[in-house]
Amino acid sequence: MPNKYYPTDARLEHRAIAQAAVTATAVIATMDQRAAQRSDFTTLIGIEAIKISANDELYKFVVEVSNDDFSTIEVAAVKDFGATEVRQSGAPDSAAGDQHEISWCTEVNGVAYDKWRLKVFISGTSPTITYHARSTIC
């Protein structure tokens, strides 16, 4: 299998390594393109620490796209983390040290968008997650 190389661009670093834990739903980063066009991205999320001890903690990372400053939103990608009991299709528990790649593009259902953001939705009993995130243009 070939090695994958994702060049680092400081403009696409959404959350640096070793930041404070996150305990509530939040927009991680909002990005604008010069025009509404198809651009392919890979977003990399690294879990540094994650609480799943109550078996109901869910951390859902969503890439949202828009052409009107997010009054109207389309979903370009979704990736969830957390306890098996609440993850989509009963996926395995997430653990610190997991690294995930999410491939997506700014065109959804034939519509190209010029704005996108990465958002995390958090739920459960005293949820807390520490992670880093960045994107790269494919």
mmCIF file of C-alpha atoms in Angstrom:
data_model
loop_
_atom_site.group_PDB
_atom_site.id
_atom_site.type_symbol
_atom_site.label_atom_id
_atom_site.label_comp_id
_atom_site.label_asym_id
_atom_site.label_seq_id
_atom_site.Cartn_x
_atom_site.Cartn_y
_atom_site.Cartn_z
ATOM 1 C CA MET A 1 0.000 0.000 0.000
ATOM 2 C CA PRO A 2 1.464 3.390 -0.918
ATOM 3 C CA ASN A 3 2.255 5.979 1.728
ATOM 4 C CA LYS A 4 -0.187 8.851 1.994
ATOM 5 C CA TYR A 5 1.205 12.344 2.285
ATOM 6 C CA TYR A 6 -0.931 15.231 3.461
ATOM 7 C CA PRO A 7 0.965 18.509 3.217
ATOM 8 C CA THR A 8 0.427 20.856 6.136
ATOM 9 C CA ASP A 9 -0.990 24.287 5.400
ATOM 10 C CA ALA A 10 -1.266 26.557 8.443
ATOM 11 C CA ARG A 11 -4.424 28.112 6.956
ATOM 12 C CA LEU A 12 -6.136 24.702 7.148
ATOM 13 C CA GLU A 13 -5.107 23.820 10.696
ATOM 14 C CA HIS A 14 -8.380 23.917 12.600
ATOM 15 C CA ARG A 15 -7.208 22.879 16.057
ATOM 16 C CA ALA A 16 -3.621 22.411 17.159
ATOM 17 C CA ILE A 17 -2.286 19.478 19.152
ATOM 18 C CA ALA A 18 -2.539 19.636 22.985
ATOM 19 C CA GLN A 19 -5.377 22.161 23.277
ATOM 20 C CA ALA A 20 -7.852 22.169 26.152
ATOM 21 C CA ALA A 21 -10.565 19.523 26.279
ATOM 22 C CA VAL A 22 -13.911 20.284 24.632
ATOM 23 C CA THR A 23 -17.137 19.581 26.529
ATOM 24 C CA ALA A 24 -19.871 21.215 24.420
ATOM 25 C CA THR A 25 -21.014 21.535 20.813
ATOM 26 C CA ALA A 26 -18.830 24.040 18.964
ATOM 27 C CA VAL A 27 -17.777 25.298 15.552
ATOM 28 C CA ILE A 28 -14.127 24.336 15.187
ATOM 29 C CA ALA A 29 -13.296 26.333 12.067
ATOM 30 C CA THR A 30 -15.029 28.245 9.277
ATOM 31 C CA MET A 31 -13.364 28.553 5.864
ATOM 32 C CA ASP A 32 -14.205 30.556 2.729
ATOM 33 C CA GLN A 33 -13.270 29.808 -0.857
ATOM 34 C CA ARG A 34 -12.933 32.547 -3.466
ATOM 35 C CA ALA A 35 -15.923 31.195 -5.386
ATOM 36 C CA ALA A 36 -18.474 28.430 -5.229
ATOM 37 C CA GLN A 37 -16.551 25.588 -6.842
ATOM 38 C CA ARG A 38 -15.783 21.933 -6.317
ATOM 39 C CA SER A 39 -12.746 21.446 -4.099
ATOM 40 C CA ASP A 40 -11.750 18.069 -2.682
ATOM 41 C CA PHE A 41 -10.457 17.883 0.879
ATOM 42 C CA THR A 42 -9.328 15.322 3.412
ATOM 43 C CA THR A 43 -9.881 16.321 7.018
ATOM 44 C CA LEU A 44 -7.676 14.590 9.564
ATOM 45 C CA ILE A 45 -8.864 14.206 13.155
ATOM 46 C CA GLY A 46 -6.636 12.828 15.881
ATOM 47 C CA ILE A 47 -8.147 11.846 19.212
ATOM 48 C CA GLU A 48 -5.846 12.696 22.113
ATOM 49 C CA ALA A 49 -8.238 11.846 24.977
ATOM 50 C CA ILE A 50 -11.880 10.811 25.008
ATOM 51 C CA LYS A 51 -14.351 10.042 27.798
ATOM 52 C CA ILE A 52 -16.675 7.098 27.127
ATOM 53 C CA SER A 53 -17.047 5.677 30.653
ATOM 54 C CA ALA A 54 -20.810 6.334 30.922
ATOM 55 C CA ASN A 55 -21.357 4.503 27.597
ATOM 56 C CA ASP A 56 -23.567 7.340 26.299
ATOM 57 C CA GLU A 57 -21.001 9.921 25.155
ATOM 58 C CA LEU A 58 -21.172 10.803 21.456
ATOM 59 C CA TYR A 59 -18.895 13.188 19.549
ATOM 60 C CA LYS A 60 -20.081 13.840 15.999
ATOM 61 C CA PHE A 61 -17.816 15.816 13.641
ATOM 62 C CA VAL A 62 -19.727 17.351 10.730
ATOM 63 C CA VAL A 63 -18.445 19.221 7.688
ATOM 64 C CA GLU A 64 -21.124 21.729 6.741
ATOM 65 C CA VAL A 65 -21.184 23.735 3.490
ATOM 66 C CA SER A 66 -23.133 26.886 2.621
ATOM 67 C CA ASN A 67 -23.425 29.739 0.136
ATOM 68 C CA ASP A 68 -25.145 32.185 2.508
ATOM 69 C CA ASP A 69 -23.104 32.388 5.721
ATOM 70 C CA PHE A 70 -24.733 29.223 7.097
ATOM 71 C CA SER A 71 -28.339 30.352 7.091
ATOM 72 C CA THR A 72 -28.873 27.367 4.784
ATOM 73 C CA ILE A 73 -26.624 24.375 5.419
ATOM 74 C CA GLU A 74 -25.827 21.182 3.537
ATOM 75 C CA VAL A 75 -23.814 18.340 5.067
ATOM 76 C CA ALA A 76 -20.681 17.283 3.184
ATOM 77 C CA ALA A 77 -19.389 14.668 5.670
ATOM 78 C CA VAL A 78 -20.054 13.145 9.081
ATOM 79 C CA LYS A 79 -17.797 11.115 11.383
ATOM 80 C CA ASP A 80 -18.769 10.038 14.877
ATOM 81 C CA PHE A 81 -16.702 8.990 17.872
ATOM 82 C CA GLY A 82 -17.627 7.743 21.328
ATOM 83 C CA ALA A 83 -19.040 4.683 23.023
ATOM 84 C CA THR A 84 -20.208 1.665 21.013
ATOM 85 C CA GLU A 85 -23.688 1.952 22.540
ATOM 86 C CA VAL A 86 -24.391 5.298 20.845
ATOM 87 C CA ARG A 87 -22.244 5.230 17.693
ATOM 88 C CA GLN A 88 -23.841 4.721 14.298
ATOM 89 C CA SER A 89 -24.375 0.998 13.605
ATOM 90 C CA GLY A 90 -22.691 0.050 16.877
ATOM 91 C CA ALA A 91 -19.184 0.924 15.704
ATOM 92 C CA PRO A 92 -16.394 0.055 18.185
ATOM 93 C CA ASP A 93 -15.500 2.338 21.085
ATOM 94 C CA SER A 94 -13.223 5.206 20.093
ATOM 95 C CA ALA A 95 -9.887 5.475 21.894
ATOM 96 C CA ALA A 96 -7.119 7.977 22.462
ATOM 97 C CA GLY A 97 -4.546 7.656 19.720
ATOM 98 C CA ASP A 98 -7.083 6.992 16.957
ATOM 99 C CA GLN A 99 -6.380 8.918 13.747
ATOM 100 C CA HIS A 100 -9.179 9.377 11.206
ATOM 101 C CA GLU A 101 -9.351 10.663 7.637
ATOM 102 C CA ILE A 102 -12.572 12.122 6.273
ATOM 103 C CA SER A 103 -12.644 12.669 2.501
ATOM 104 C CA TRP A 104 -15.234 15.136 1.235
ATOM 105 C CA CYS A 105 -15.776 17.942 -1.277
ATOM 106 C CA THR A 106 -17.490 21.328 -1.454
ATOM 107 C CA GLU A 107 -19.946 20.075 -4.067
ATOM 108 C CA VAL A 108 -22.995 18.227 -2.745
ATOM 109 C CA ASN A 109 -25.812 16.934 -4.962
ATOM 110 C CA GLY A 110 -24.567 18.968 -7.926
ATOM 111 C CA VAL A 111 -24.370 22.259 -6.022
ATOM 112 C CA ALA A 112 -20.966 23.881 -5.408
ATOM 113 C CA TYR A 113 -20.493 25.839 -2.186
ATOM 114 C CA ASP A 114 -18.057 28.625 -1.274
ATOM 115 C CA LYS A 115 -18.086 28.326 2.525
ATOM 116 C CA TRP A 116 -17.474 25.378 4.772
ATOM 117 C CA ARG A 117 -16.995 24.691 8.439
ATOM 118 C CA LEU A 118 -16.067 21.860 10.745
ATOM 119 C CA LYS A 119 -18.384 21.503 13.719
ATOM 120 C CA VAL A 120 -18.471 19.040 16.611
ATOM 121 C CA PHE A 121 -21.754 18.023 18.243
ATOM 122 C CA ILE A 122 -21.289 16.595 21.741
ATOM 123 C CA SER A 123 -23.780 14.716 23.920
ATOM 124 C CA GLY A 124 -23.877 12.299 26.849
ATOM 125 C CA THR A 125 -23.001 12.232 30.533
ATOM 126 C CA SER A 126 -20.194 14.743 31.238
ATOM 127 C CA PRO A 127 -18.623 14.296 27.778
ATOM 128 C CA THR A 128 -15.071 15.495 27.205
ATOM 129 C CA ILE A 129 -12.766 15.060 24.230
ATOM 130 C CA THR A 130 -9.334 16.381 23.362
ATOM 131 C CA TYR A 131 -8.448 16.288 19.671
ATOM 132 C CA HIS A 132 -6.541 18.008 16.916
ATOM 133 C CA ALA A 133 -7.851 18.631 13.409
ATOM 134 C CA ARG A 134 -6.616 19.898 10.071
ATOM 135 C CA SER A 135 -7.556 19.613 6.433
ATOM 136 C CA THR A 136 -5.587 19.251 3.253
ATOM 137 C CA ILE A 137 -6.582 19.878 -0.357
ATOM 138 C CA CYS A 138 -6.542 16.695 -2.405
#
